[in-house]
Coordinates of N, CA and C in Angstrom, one line a residue:
M26 N -20.9 -25.5 -25.5 CA -20.4 -23.9 -26.0 C -20.7 -22.7 -24.3
P27 N -19.5 -22.7 -23.6 CA -19.6 -21.2 -22.7 C -20.6 -20.5 -22.8
S28 N -21.2 -19.8 -22.5 CA -22.0 -18.4 -22.5 C -21.0 -17.8 -22.2
T29 N -21.5 -16.3 -22.7 CA -20.4 -15.2 -22.8 C -20.5 -14.5 -21.6
S30 N -21.3 -14.5 -20.4 CA -21.4 -14.3 -19.2 C -20.6 -15.2 -18.4
Q31 N -20.5 -16.8 -18.9 CA -18.9 -17.1 -18.0 C -17.6 -17.1 -19.0
V32 N -17.5 -17.1 -20.2 CA -16.4 -16.2 -20.3 C -16.2 -15.0 -19.5
R33 N -16.7 -14.6 -19.4 CA -16.6 -12.9 -18.8 C -15.8 -13.1 -17.3
I34 N -16.6 -13.7 -16.7 CA -16.7 -14.3 -15.5 C -15.1 -15.1 -15.3
A35 N -14.8 -16.0 -15.8 CA -13.3 -16.8 -16.2 C -12.4 -15.5 -16.6
A36 N -12.6 -14.7 -17.6 CA -11.3 -13.3 -17.8 C -11.4 -13.0 -16.3
R37 N -12.3 -12.3 -15.5 CA -11.9 -12.1 -14.6 C -11.4 -12.1 -13.3
R38 N -11.2 -13.6 -13.7 CA -10.2 -14.6 -12.5 C -8.9 -14.0 -12.9
Y39 N -8.9 -13.9 -14.4 CA -7.5 -13.8 -14.7 C -6.6 -12.5 -14.8
L40 N -7.7 -11.6 -15.1 CA -7.3 -10.2 -15.4 C -8.6 -9.5 -15.3
S41 N -8.0 -8.7 -13.9 CA -9.1 -8.5 -13.0 C -8.2 -7.1 -12.1
W42 N -9.0 -6.2 -11.2 CA -7.9 -5.4 -10.4 C -7.0 -6.2 -9.8
Y43 N -7.6 -6.8 -8.4 CA -6.7 -7.4 -8.0 C -5.9 -7.8 -7.8
W44 N -5.3 -8.2 -9.2 CA -3.7 -8.5 -9.7 C -2.7 -7.0 -8.8
F45 N -3.3 -6.1 -8.8 CA -2.6 -5.1 -8.8 C -2.0 -4.8 -7.3
P46 N -2.4 -5.3 -6.2 CA -1.8 -5.6 -4.8 C -1.1 -7.1 -4.9
I47 N -1.7 -7.9 -5.4 CA 0.0 -8.8 -5.6 C 0.7 -8.2 -6.2
I48 N 1.0 -8.1 -7.8 CA 2.0 -7.9 -8.7 C 2.8 -6.6 -7.4
G49 N 2.2 -5.9 -6.8 CA 2.9 -4.6 -6.2 C 3.2 -5.0 -5.0
S50 N 2.6 -5.8 -3.8 CA 3.6 -6.8 -3.0 C 5.0 -7.8 -3.1
I51 N 4.6 -8.6 -4.1 CA 5.5 -9.5 -4.4 C 6.9 -8.9 -5.0
V52 N 6.5 -7.8 -5.7 CA 7.7 -6.9 -6.6 C 8.3 -5.8 -5.2
W53 N 7.8 -5.4 -4.3 CA 8.1 -4.9 -3.5 C 8.5 -5.7 -2.1
I54 N 8.2 -6.6 -1.8 CA 8.8 -7.3 -1.3 C 10.2 -8.2 -2.0
G55 N 10.2 -8.3 -3.0 CA 11.3 -8.9 -3.4 C 12.6 -8.0 -3.8
T56 N 12.2 -6.5 -3.7 CA 13.2 -5.5 -4.1 C 13.5 -5.1 -2.2
L57 N 12.8 -5.6 -1.4 CA 13.8 -5.4 -0.3 C 14.4 -6.5 -0.4
L58 N 14.1 -7.3 -0.4 CA 15.2 -8.7 -0.2 C 16.0 -8.7 -0.9
G59 N 15.9 -7.9 -2.2 CA 17.4 -8.2 -3.2 C 18.5 -7.4 -2.5
L60 N 17.4 -6.1 -1.9 CA 19.0 -5.2 -1.5 C 19.6 -6.3 -0.2
L61 N 18.7 -6.6 0.8 CA 19.3 -7.0 2.3 C 20.2 -7.9 1.4
I62 N 20.0 -9.1 0.8 CA 20.5 -10.0 0.7 C 21.8 -9.5 0.7
T63 N 22.2 -8.8 -1.2 CA 23.0 -8.7 -1.6 C 24.1 -7.8 -0.5
W64 N 23.3 -7.5 0.1 CA 24.6 -6.7 1.3 C 25.1 -7.6 2.3
L65 N 23.9 -8.1 2.9 CA 24.7 -9.2 3.7 C 25.7 -10.0 2.7
A66 N 24.7 -10.7 1.3 CA 26.0 -11.2 0.5 C 27.7 -10.6 0.3
D67 N 27.2 -9.8 0.4 CA 28.5 -8.3 -0.1 C 29.8 -9.1 1.2
G68 N 29.3 -9.1 2.9 CA 30.3 -9.2 4.0 C 29.7 -7.4 4.3
S69 N 28.2 -7.0 4.6 CA 27.6 -6.1 5.2 C 28.7 -5.1 5.2
P70 N 28.9 -4.4 4.0 CA 29.3 -2.9 3.7 C 29.4 -2.2 4.3
H71 N 30.1 -0.9 4.6 CA 30.3 0.1 4.7 C 29.9 1.2 3.7
Y72 N 28.7 1.2 3.3 CA 28.4 2.7 2.1 C 28.8 4.0 2.3
E73 N 29.2 4.6 1.6 CA 29.6 5.8 1.6 C 28.7 6.7 2.8
S74 N 27.4 6.3 2.1 CA 25.8 7.6 2.5 C 26.2 7.1 3.7
M75 N 26.7 6.0 4.5 CA 26.4 5.8 5.8 C 27.3 6.2 6.8
D76 N 26.8 7.0 8.3 CA 27.5 7.2 9.1 C 28.6 6.6 9.4
T77 N 29.7 7.6 9.6 CA 30.9 7.4 10.2 C 31.4 6.8 11.7
D78 N 30.2 7.5 12.6 CA 29.8 6.9 13.8 C 29.3 5.9 14.3
G79 N 30.0 5.0 13.9 CA 29.5 3.3 14.9 C 28.2 2.8 14.1
Q80 N 27.8 3.3 12.9 CA 26.7 2.8 12.1 C 26.8 1.5 11.2
N81 N 26.6 0.3 11.6 CA 26.9 -0.5 10.7 C 25.8 -1.6 10.0
I82 N 24.7 -0.6 10.4 CA 23.6 -1.3 9.8 C 22.9 -0.6 8.8
A83 N 22.5 -1.0 7.3 CA 22.6 -0.2 6.1 C 21.1 0.1 6.2
Y84 N 20.4 1.2 5.9 CA 19.5 2.1 5.5 C 18.8 1.1 4.2
I85 N 17.8 0.9 4.4 CA 16.8 0.6 2.2 C 17.7 1.2 1.6
S86 N 17.8 3.3 2.2 CA 18.5 3.4 1.2 C 19.6 3.4 0.8
D87 N 20.5 3.7 1.7 CA 21.9 3.3 1.5 C 22.7 2.4 0.8
I88 N 22.1 1.2 0.7 CA 21.8 0.0 -0.3 C 21.6 0.4 -1.2
G89 N 20.5 1.3 -2.4 CA 19.7 1.6 -2.9 C 20.0 2.7 -3.8
A90 N 21.4 3.4 -3.2 CA 21.8 4.0 -3.4 C 23.1 4.6 -3.8
D91 N 23.8 2.4 -3.7 CA 24.8 1.7 -4.9 C 24.4 1.8 -5.6
Y92 N 25.2 0.5 -6.5 CA 25.2 -0.3 -7.7 C 24.0 -1.0 -7.8
L93 N 22.8 -1.0 -7.1 CA 21.5 -1.9 -7.2 C 21.0 -0.1 -7.0
K94 N 20.9 0.6 -7.8 CA 20.1 1.6 -7.5 C 19.2 1.6 -8.5
P95 N 19.4 0.8 -9.8 CA 18.4 0.3 -10.5 C 17.5 -0.2 -10.2
L96 N 17.4 -1.5 -9.7 CA 16.4 -2.5 -8.8 C 15.6 -1.2 -8.1
F97 N 16.0 -0.4 -7.3 CA 15.7 0.3 -6.1 C 14.4 1.2 -7.0
I98 N 15.1 1.8 -7.7 CA 14.0 2.7 -8.8 C 12.7 1.7 -9.7
T99 N 13.4 1.0 -10.3 CA 12.1 -0.1 -11.1 C 11.5 -0.6 -10.0
G100 N 11.9 -1.6 -8.5 CA 11.1 -2.0 -7.8 C 10.4 -0.7 -7.6
S101 N 10.4 0.3 -6.9 CA 9.7 1.5 -6.0 C 8.5 2.1 -6.9
S102 N 8.8 1.9 -8.5 CA 8.3 3.2 -9.5 C 7.1 1.9 -9.7
I103 N 7.1 0.1 -10.1 CA 6.1 -0.8 -10.4 C 5.6 -1.0 -8.9
T104 N 5.8 -0.8 -7.6 CA 5.0 -0.6 -6.5 C 3.9 0.7 -6.2
S105 N 4.8 1.7 -6.2 CA 4.5 2.7 -6.7 C 2.8 3.1 -7.4
V106 N 3.0 2.5 -8.9 CA 1.7 2.4 -9.4 C 0.8 1.3 -9.3
C107 N 1.0 0.2 -8.6 CA 0.5 -0.9 -8.0 C -0.5 -0.2 -7.3
F108 N 0.5 0.4 -6.0 CA -0.5 1.0 -4.7 C -1.8 2.1 -5.9
V109 N -1.5 3.0 -6.1 CA -2.3 4.3 -6.8 C -3.8 2.7 -7.5
L110 N -3.4 2.3 -8.3 CA -4.2 1.4 -9.2 C -5.3 0.3 -8.2
S111 N -4.6 -0.3 -7.2 CA -4.9 -1.0 -6.3 C -6.2 0.3 -5.9
L112 N -6.1 1.2 -5.4 CA -7.0 2.1 -4.4 C -8.5 2.6 -5.6
F113 N -7.7 3.0 -6.6 CA -8.2 3.5 -7.6 C -9.1 2.3 -8.0
G114 N -8.6 1.0 -8.3 CA -9.9 0.2 -8.7 C -10.8 -0.5 -7.6
A115 N -10.8 -0.3 -6.5 CA -11.4 0.0 -5.4 C -12.9 1.0 -5.5
R116 N -12.3 2.1 -6.0 CA -13.1 3.1 -6.2 C -14.1 2.9 -6.9
W117 N -13.5 2.4 -8.3 CA -13.7 2.0 -9.7 C -15.2 1.1 -9.3
L118 N -14.8 0.1 -8.1 CA -15.6 -1.6 -8.3 C -16.6 -0.8 -7.5
R119 N -16.8 -0.3 -6.8 CA -18.1 0.2 -5.6 C -18.7 1.2 -6.6
H120 N -17.9 1.8 -7.6 CA -19.1 2.8 -7.9 C -19.7 1.5 -9.6
R121 N -19.1 0.9 -9.9 CA -20.0 0.0 -10.0 C -21.0 -0.7 -10.0
G122 N -20.6 -1.1 -8.6 CA -21.7 -1.8 -8.0 C -20.7 -3.6 -7.8
R123 N -19.5 -3.6 -8.8 CA -19.2 -4.9 -7.9 C -18.2 -5.5 -7.1
I124 N -18.1 -4.1 -5.9 CA -18.1 -5.0 -4.7 C -18.9 -3.5 -3.8
L125 N -19.3 -3.9 -2.5 CA -20.3 -3.1 -1.7 C -20.3 -1.6 -2.1
P126 N -21.4 -1.1 -3.0 CA -20.9 0.4 -2.8 C -21.0 1.1 -2.1
N127 N -20.8 2.7 -2.0 CA -20.5 3.5 -1.2 C -22.3 4.2 -1.1
T128 N -22.3 4.8 0.0 CA -23.9 4.5 0.6 C -23.9 6.5 0.8
S129 N -23.1 6.8 0.3 CA -22.7 8.3 0.8 C -21.8 9.5 0.1
M130 N -21.6 10.8 0.3 CA -21.0 11.6 -0.3 C -19.5 11.4 0.7
T131 N -19.6 11.4 1.8 CA -18.7 11.4 2.7 C -17.8 10.1 2.5
Q132 N -17.9 9.1 2.4 CA -17.7 8.2 2.3 C -17.0 8.4 0.7
R133 N -17.4 8.4 0.1 CA -16.5 9.1 -1.7 C -15.8 9.7 -1.3
V134 N -16.0 10.5 -0.4 CA -14.7 12.1 -0.7 C -13.2 11.4 0.7
F135 N -13.5 10.4 1.1 CA -12.8 9.6 2.1 C -11.7 9.0 0.9
S136 N -12.6 8.4 0.0 CA -12.3 7.2 -0.9 C -10.7 8.1 -1.5
I137 N -11.7 9.2 -2.3 CA -11.0 10.6 -3.1 C -9.6 10.5 -2.5
I138 N -9.9 11.0 -1.1 CA -8.2 10.8 -0.3 C -7.4 10.5 0.3
S139 N -8.0 9.4 0.2 CA -7.2 7.8 0.1 C -6.3 7.7 -1.4
I140 N -7.2 7.8 -2.4 CA -6.3 8.0 -3.5 C -5.1 9.1 -4.1
I141 N -5.8 10.1 -3.5 CA -4.7 11.7 -3.2 C -3.4 11.0 -2.9
G142 N -3.9 10.9 -1.5 CA -2.6 10.0 -0.3 C -1.8 9.2 -1.2
A143 N -2.2 8.3 -1.8 CA -1.2 7.1 -2.7 C -0.9 7.4 -3.6
I144 N -1.3 8.8 -4.5 CA -0.5 9.3 -5.7 C 0.6 10.0 -4.9
I145 N -0.1 10.7 -4.2 CA 1.4 11.5 -3.2 C 2.8 10.5 -3.0
G146 N 1.9 9.5 -1.8 CA 2.9 8.4 -1.6 C 3.5 7.8 -2.1
G147 N 3.0 7.8 -3.6 CA 3.8 6.7 -4.8 C 4.8 7.7 -5.7
I148 N 4.6 8.8 -5.2 CA 5.7 10.3 -6.6 C 6.9 9.9 -5.5
G149 N 6.5 10.4 -3.9 CA 7.5 10.4 -3.2 C 8.8 9.2 -3.0
L150 N 8.0 7.9 -3.1 CA 8.6 6.2 -3.4 C 9.5 6.5 -4.1
V151 N 8.8 7.1 -5.7 CA 10.4 6.8 -7.1 C 10.8 8.0 -6.4
L152 N 10.5 9.5 -6.4 CA 11.9 10.3 -6.4 C 13.2 10.1 -4.8
L153 N 12.3 9.5 -3.7 CA 13.8 9.2 -2.9 C 14.3 7.8 -3.5
A154 N 13.7 7.1 -4.5 CA 14.9 6.1 -5.3 C 15.8 6.8 -6.2
V155 N 14.9 8.2 -7.1 CA 15.8 8.6 -8.2 C 16.9 9.3 -7.2
F156 N 16.6 9.8 -6.2 CA 17.5 11.3 -5.7 C 18.1 10.4 -4.6
D157 N 18.7 9.6 -4.8 CA 19.6 8.7 -4.1 C 20.0 9.7 -2.1
T158 N 20.5 9.1 -0.9 CA 20.7 9.7 0.1 C 22.5 9.7 -0.2
R159 N 22.6 9.6 -1.1 CA 24.4 9.9 -1.4 C 24.7 10.5 -1.9
R160 N 23.6 11.1 -3.0 CA 24.4 12.2 -3.7 C 23.4 13.5 -3.6
Y161 N 22.7 13.3 -2.7 CA 21.3 14.0 -3.2 C 20.5 14.0 -1.5
T162 N 21.1 14.4 -0.7 CA 20.5 14.2 1.2 C 19.8 14.8 1.1
T163 N 19.2 15.9 1.1 CA 18.0 16.4 1.6 C 17.4 16.4 1.1
L164 N 17.1 16.4 -0.2 CA 16.1 15.9 -1.3 C 15.7 14.5 -0.7
H165 N 16.6 13.1 -1.0 CA 16.1 12.6 -0.4 C 15.4 11.9 1.0
R166 N 15.6 13.0 2.0 CA 15.2 13.5 2.9 C 13.5 13.8 2.9
V167 N 13.3 15.0 2.1 CA 12.5 15.9 1.7 C 10.9 15.0 1.0
F168 N 11.7 13.6 0.1 CA 10.5 13.1 -0.8 C 10.9 11.6 0.1
L169 N 11.1 11.6 1.0 CA 10.7 10.2 2.9 C 10.2 10.6 3.1
V170 N 9.9 11.8 3.7 CA 9.0 12.0 4.0 C 7.4 12.5 4.1
V171 N 7.6 12.8 2.1 CA 6.4 12.9 1.5 C 5.6 11.5 1.4
F172 N 6.4 10.5 1.1 CA 6.6 8.9 0.8 C 5.8 8.3 2.3
C173 N 6.3 8.8 3.6 CA 5.3 8.4 4.6 C 4.4 9.1 4.8
G174 N 4.4 10.3 4.6 CA 3.2 11.3 4.7 C 1.7 11.0 3.7
G175 N 2.2 10.9 2.4 CA 1.4 10.1 1.8 C 0.9 8.7 2.0
V176 N 1.3 8.1 2.5 CA 0.8 6.5 2.6 C 0.2 6.6 3.8
L177 N 0.5 7.1 5.1 CA -0.1 7.8 6.6 C -2.0 7.9 6.1
V178 N -1.8 9.7 5.4 CA -2.6 9.9 4.8 C -4.0 8.9 4.1
S179 N -3.0 8.3 3.1 CA -4.3 7.6 2.1 C -4.8 6.3 3.4
A180 N -3.8 5.7 4.5 CA -4.7 4.3 5.2 C -5.4 5.5 5.8
L181 N -5.5 6.3 6.3 CA -6.1 6.8 7.2 C -7.7 7.5 6.5
G182 N -7.1 8.2 5.0 CA -8.8 7.9 4.0 C -9.0 6.9 4.3
T183 N -8.8 5.2 3.9 CA -9.2 4.5 3.5 C -10.1 4.1 5.1
V184 N -9.4 3.9 6.4 CA -10.2 3.2 7.5 C -11.4 4.4 7.7
L185 N -11.6 5.5 7.6 CA -12.5 6.0 7.3 C -13.7 5.8 6.6
E186 N -13.4 5.9 5.4 CA -14.5 5.0 4.5 C -14.8 3.9 5.0
Y187 N -13.6 2.8 5.4 CA -14.6 1.7 5.6 C -16.1 1.7 6.8
W188 N -14.6 2.4 7.9 CA -15.5 2.9 8.9 C -17.0 2.8 8.6
R189 N -17.2 3.8 7.6 CA -18.0 4.6 7.6 C -19.0 4.0 6.9
L190 N -18.7 2.9 6.0 CA -19.2 1.6 5.1 C -19.8 0.6 6.0
K191 N -18.9 0.5 7.1 CA -19.5 -0.4 8.0 C -20.7 -0.1 8.8
R192 N -20.7 1.1 9.0 CA -22.1 1.7 9.2 C -23.2 1.2 8.7
N193 N -23.2 1.1 7.6 CA -24.1 0.6 7.0 C -24.9 -1.2 6.4
Y194 N -23.6 -1.7 6.5 CA -23.2 -3.1 6.4 C -22.8 -3.3 7.5
K195 N -23.5 -4.1 7.9 CA -22.7 -3.7 9.8 C -22.3 -5.9 9.7
T196 N -23.5 -6.5 9.4 CA -22.7 -7.7 8.6 C -22.2 -8.7 7.9
S197 N -21.4 -7.8 7.1 CA -20.5 -7.9 6.4 C -19.1 -8.6 7.1
R198 N -18.8 -9.5 7.4 CA -17.3 -10.3 8.2 C -16.1 -9.7 7.5
A199 N -16.2 -9.8 6.1 CA -15.1 -9.0 4.7 C -14.5 -7.9 5.5
L200 N -15.3 -7.0 5.6 CA -15.6 -5.6 5.6 C -15.2 -5.1 7.1
T201 N -15.6 -5.6 8.3 CA -15.0 -5.4 9.6 C -13.4 -6.4 9.7
I202 N -13.2 -7.4 8.8 CA -12.1 -7.6 9.1 C -10.8 -6.7 7.9
S203 N -11.3 -6.2 7.0 CA -10.4 -5.2 6.7 C -10.2 -4.0 7.2
M204 N -11.6 -3.4 7.1 CA -11.1 -1.8 8.2 C -10.3 -2.1 9.2
W205 N -9.8 -2.6 10.3 CA -9.7 -3.6 11.6 C -7.8 -3.5 11.1
T206 N -7.7 -4.5 10.3 CA -6.6 -4.3 9.7 C -5.7 -3.6 9.3
K207 N -6.6 -3.0 8.5 CA -5.8 -1.1 8.2 C -5.8 0.0 8.7
L208 N -6.6 -0.2 10.4 CA -6.4 0.5 11.1 C -5.2 0.2 12.0
I209 N -5.2 -1.1 12.1 CA -3.9 -1.7 13.2 C -2.3 -0.9 12.3
F210 N -2.6 -1.3 10.5 CA -1.3 -0.9 9.9 C -1.2 0.7 10.4
F211 N -2.2 1.5 9.9 CA -2.0 3.1 10.2 C -1.5 3.4 11.4
I212 N -1.9 2.7 12.8 CA -2.0 2.9 14.3 C 0.0 2.4 14.2
V213 N 0.6 1.2 13.4 CA 2.0 1.0 13.7 C 2.6 1.3 13.2
E214 N 2.3 1.7 11.7 CA 2.9 3.1 10.9 C 3.1 4.5 11.4
F215 N 2.3 4.5 12.1 CA 2.3 6.0 11.7 C 3.2 6.0 13.8
A216 N 2.7 5.3 14.4 CA 3.9 4.7 15.9 C 5.3 5.1 15.2
L217 N 5.7 3.7 14.2 CA 7.3 3.5 14.0 C 7.9 4.2 13.7
A218 N 7.0 5.3 12.3 CA 7.0 6.8 11.8 C 7.9 8.0 12.7
I219 N 7.0 8.0 13.5 CA 7.7 9.1 14.9 C 8.7 8.3 15.4
A220 N 8.7 7.0 15.9 CA 10.2 7.1 16.2 C 11.2 6.6 14.9
F221 N 11.1 6.3 14.1 CA 12.3 6.5 12.9 C 12.6 8.3 13.1
G222 N 12.1 9.2 12.8 CA 12.7 10.6 13.2 C 12.7 10.8 14.3
I223 N 12.8 10.2 15.2 CA 13.6 10.8 16.1 C 14.7 10.3 16.6
L224 N 14.9 8.5 15.9 CA 16.0 8.2 15.8 C 17.4 8.9 15.0
M225 N 16.4 9.2 13.3 CA 16.9 9.7 12.9 C 18.1 11.2 13.2
R226 N 16.9 11.6 14.5 CA 17.5 13.4 14.6 C 18.5 13.0 15.9
N227 N 18.3 11.6 16.7 CA 19.0 11.7 17.6 C 20.2 10.7 17.1
R228 N 20.7 10.9 15.6 CA 21.7 10.0 14.4 C 22.2 9.0 15.7
N229 N 20.7 7.6 15.9 CA 21.0 6.3 16.3 C 21.0 5.7 15.1
H230 N 21.5 5.8 14.2 CA 21.2 5.1 12.7 C 21.2 3.6 12.7
N231 N 21.7 2.4 13.8 CA 21.4 1.5 13.8 C 20.0 1.0 14.1
A232 N 19.3 1.5 15.2 CA 18.0 1.3 15.6 C 16.9 2.3 14.3
G233 N 17.3 3.0 14.2 CA 17.0 3.6 12.8 C 16.6 2.7 11.3
A234 N 17.9 1.8 11.3 CA 18.2 1.5 10.5 C 17.4 0.1 10.4
I235 N 17.0 -0.7 11.6 CA 16.1 -1.3 11.7 C 14.6 -1.2 11.8
V236 N 14.2 0.3 12.2 CA 12.9 0.5 12.4 C 12.3 1.0 11.1
E237 N 13.3 1.5 9.6 CA 12.7 1.8 8.5 C 12.8 0.2 7.7
W238 N 13.6 -0.9 8.2 CA 13.2 -2.4 7.4 C 12.0 -2.8 7.7
V239 N 11.6 -2.8 9.2 CA 10.1 -3.0 9.7 C 9.2 -2.2 8.7
L240 N 9.0 -0.8 8.6 CA 8.7 -0.3 8.3 C 7.9 -0.3 6.8
G241 N 9.2 -1.2 6.3 CA 9.3 -1.6 4.6 C 8.6 -2.7 4.3
I242 N 8.9 -3.5 5.2 CA 8.2 -4.7 5.2 C 6.7 -4.5 6.1
L243 N 6.3 -3.9 6.4 CA 5.0 -3.5 6.6 C 4.3 -3.1 5.7
F244 N 4.9 -2.5 4.6 CA 4.2 -1.5 3.8 C 3.9 -2.7 2.4
T245 N 4.6 -3.9 2.8 CA 4.2 -4.6 2.4 C 2.9 -5.6 2.1
G246 N 2.1 -5.7 3.6 CA 1.1 -6.5 4.1 C 0.6 -5.8 3.9
Y247 N 0.4 -4.3 3.8 CA -0.4 -3.3 3.9 C -1.3 -3.5 2.4
L248 N 0.0 -3.3 1.4 CA -0.7 -3.2 -0.1 C -1.2 -4.6 -0.5
L249 N -0.9 -5.6 0.0 CA -2.1 -6.8 0.3 C -3.3 -7.3 0.5
S250 N -3.2 -6.5 1.9 CA -4.1 -6.3 2.1 C -5.5 -6.1 1.0
F251 N -4.8 -5.0 0.0 CA -6.3 -4.7 -0.8 C -6.3 -6.2 -1.9
N252 N -5.8 -6.5 -2.1 CA -6.5 -8.0 -2.9 C -7.5 -8.5 -2.1
F253 N -8.3 -8.8 -0.6 CA -8.4 -9.1 0.0 C -10.1 -8.5 -0.3
D254 N -10.1 -7.4 -0.2 CA -11.1 -6.1 -0.7 C -11.6 -6.3 -2.4
L255 N -10.5 -6.3 -3.2 CA -11.0 -6.4 -4.8 C -11.0 -7.8 -5.1
L256 N -10.6 -9.5 -4.3 CA -11.0 -10.5 -5.2 C -12.1 -10.7 -5.6
P257 N -13.8 -10.2 -4.6 CA -14.7 -10.6 -4.5 C -15.6 -10.1 -6.5
A258 N -14.6 -8.8 -6.5 CA -15.1 -8.9 -7.9 C -14.6 -9.6 -9.2
A259 N -14.3 -10.1 -8.9 CA -13.8 -11.6 -10.1 C -14.7 -12.3 -10.3
R260 N -15.4 -12.4 -9.1 CA -16.9 -13.5 -9.2 C -18.1 -12.2 -9.4
S261 N -18.3 -11.2 -9.3 CA -19.4 -10.5 -9.5 C -19.4 -9.8 -10.7
H262 N -20.2 -9.0 -11.1 CA -21.2 -8.4 -12.3 C -21.6 -7.3 -11.7
T263 N -21.3 -6.3 -13.2 CA -21.6 -4.9 -13.1 C -23.1 -4.4 -11.9
D264 N -23.5 -3.7 -10.9 CA -24.2 -3.8 -10.2 C -24.8 -4.7 -9.2
Q265 N -24.0 -5.6 -9.3 CA -24.8 -6.8 -8.4 C -25.0 -6.9 -7.3
F266 N -24.2 -5.6 -6.5 CA -24.3 -5.1 -5.2 C -25.1 -3.8 -4.4
K267 N -25.4 -3.2 -6.0 CA -25.5 -1.8 -5.9 C -27.5 -2.3 -4.6
D268 N -28.4 -3.4 -5.1 CA -29.3 -3.2 -4.5 C -29.5 -3.7 -3.1
V269 N -28.1 -4.4 -2.5 CA -27.8 -5.3 -1.4 C -28.4 -4.7 -0.9
E270 N -29.5 -5.1 0.3 CA -30.3 -4.4 2.0 C -29.2 -4.0 2.7
L271 N -29.1 -3.1 3.2 CA -28.3 -2.6 4.0 C -28.6 -3.8 5.5
S272 N -29.7 -4.5 5.5 CA -29.8 -5.2 6.7 C -29.4 -6.5 6.5
R273 N -29.2 -6.6 4.6 CA -29.0 -8.3 4.7 C -27.7 -8.8 5.1
P274 N -27.6 -9.7 5.6 CA -26.4 -10.7 5.8 C -25.4 -10.5 4.9
V275 N -24.0 -10.0 4.6 CA -23.3 -9.9 3.7 C -22.0 -10.6 4.0
S276 N -21.8 -11.5 4.9 CA -20.8 -12.3 5.2 C -19.3 -12.7 4.9
S277 N -20.3 -13.1 3.2 CA -19.0 -13.4 2.4 C -19.2 -12.8 0.5
H278 N -19.6 -11.5 1.0 CA -19.1 -10.9 0.0 C -18.6 -9.3 0.6
Y279 N -17.9 -8.6 0.0 CA -17.4 -7.6 -0.2 C -17.6 -6.2 -0.7

């Protein structure tokens, strides 16, 4: 008969924080594909919210403002919740010592900033889906800025936290990979967000729509990257990493 500890470890493989980034990324990419495939299957129609001066590529929001609005709202809501819970899970698991713990107040502050940014970004994502671009153009654009800004703040907070962690756990290969992955995401997303804003302002909507789709797809990968961070907790126990020596090799752990 399996011991209590064995049962707990087995349960963590099926009921653990690492499921949130998986579910969120699947729902988000599924939402994007559902919108895109439907638009293409319908013959790439020109929606009411699209610019009449040469725009023939629909923004995500153009498709989400039509009869697929319930899908857009549902997908955005689930994705937002999973995004926030992924970051909260990382904060909680570090506190519990089930993944490499924070070693300074600065690291904890950066972690909290990343959670707050995720909450703001998540709220922005839900509200931009609710206040669609066809009926509430100004509000939609405001919440689009809130979403992008929140995600970028969250990503920056996470990168800075991991950078500070890396100074303590220099031999953790997993931590290094995760930090660089999120840093690259932040740089690329920041550059694309600026390009998107410029294209929107110059009314270059076809190029702007392409950039928006790329931004949406990249967000899927960023969210999924947290699975890499949280997965070790499925095999660890409380306080397992709290006594890890900072100079000790931890390449197989996070």
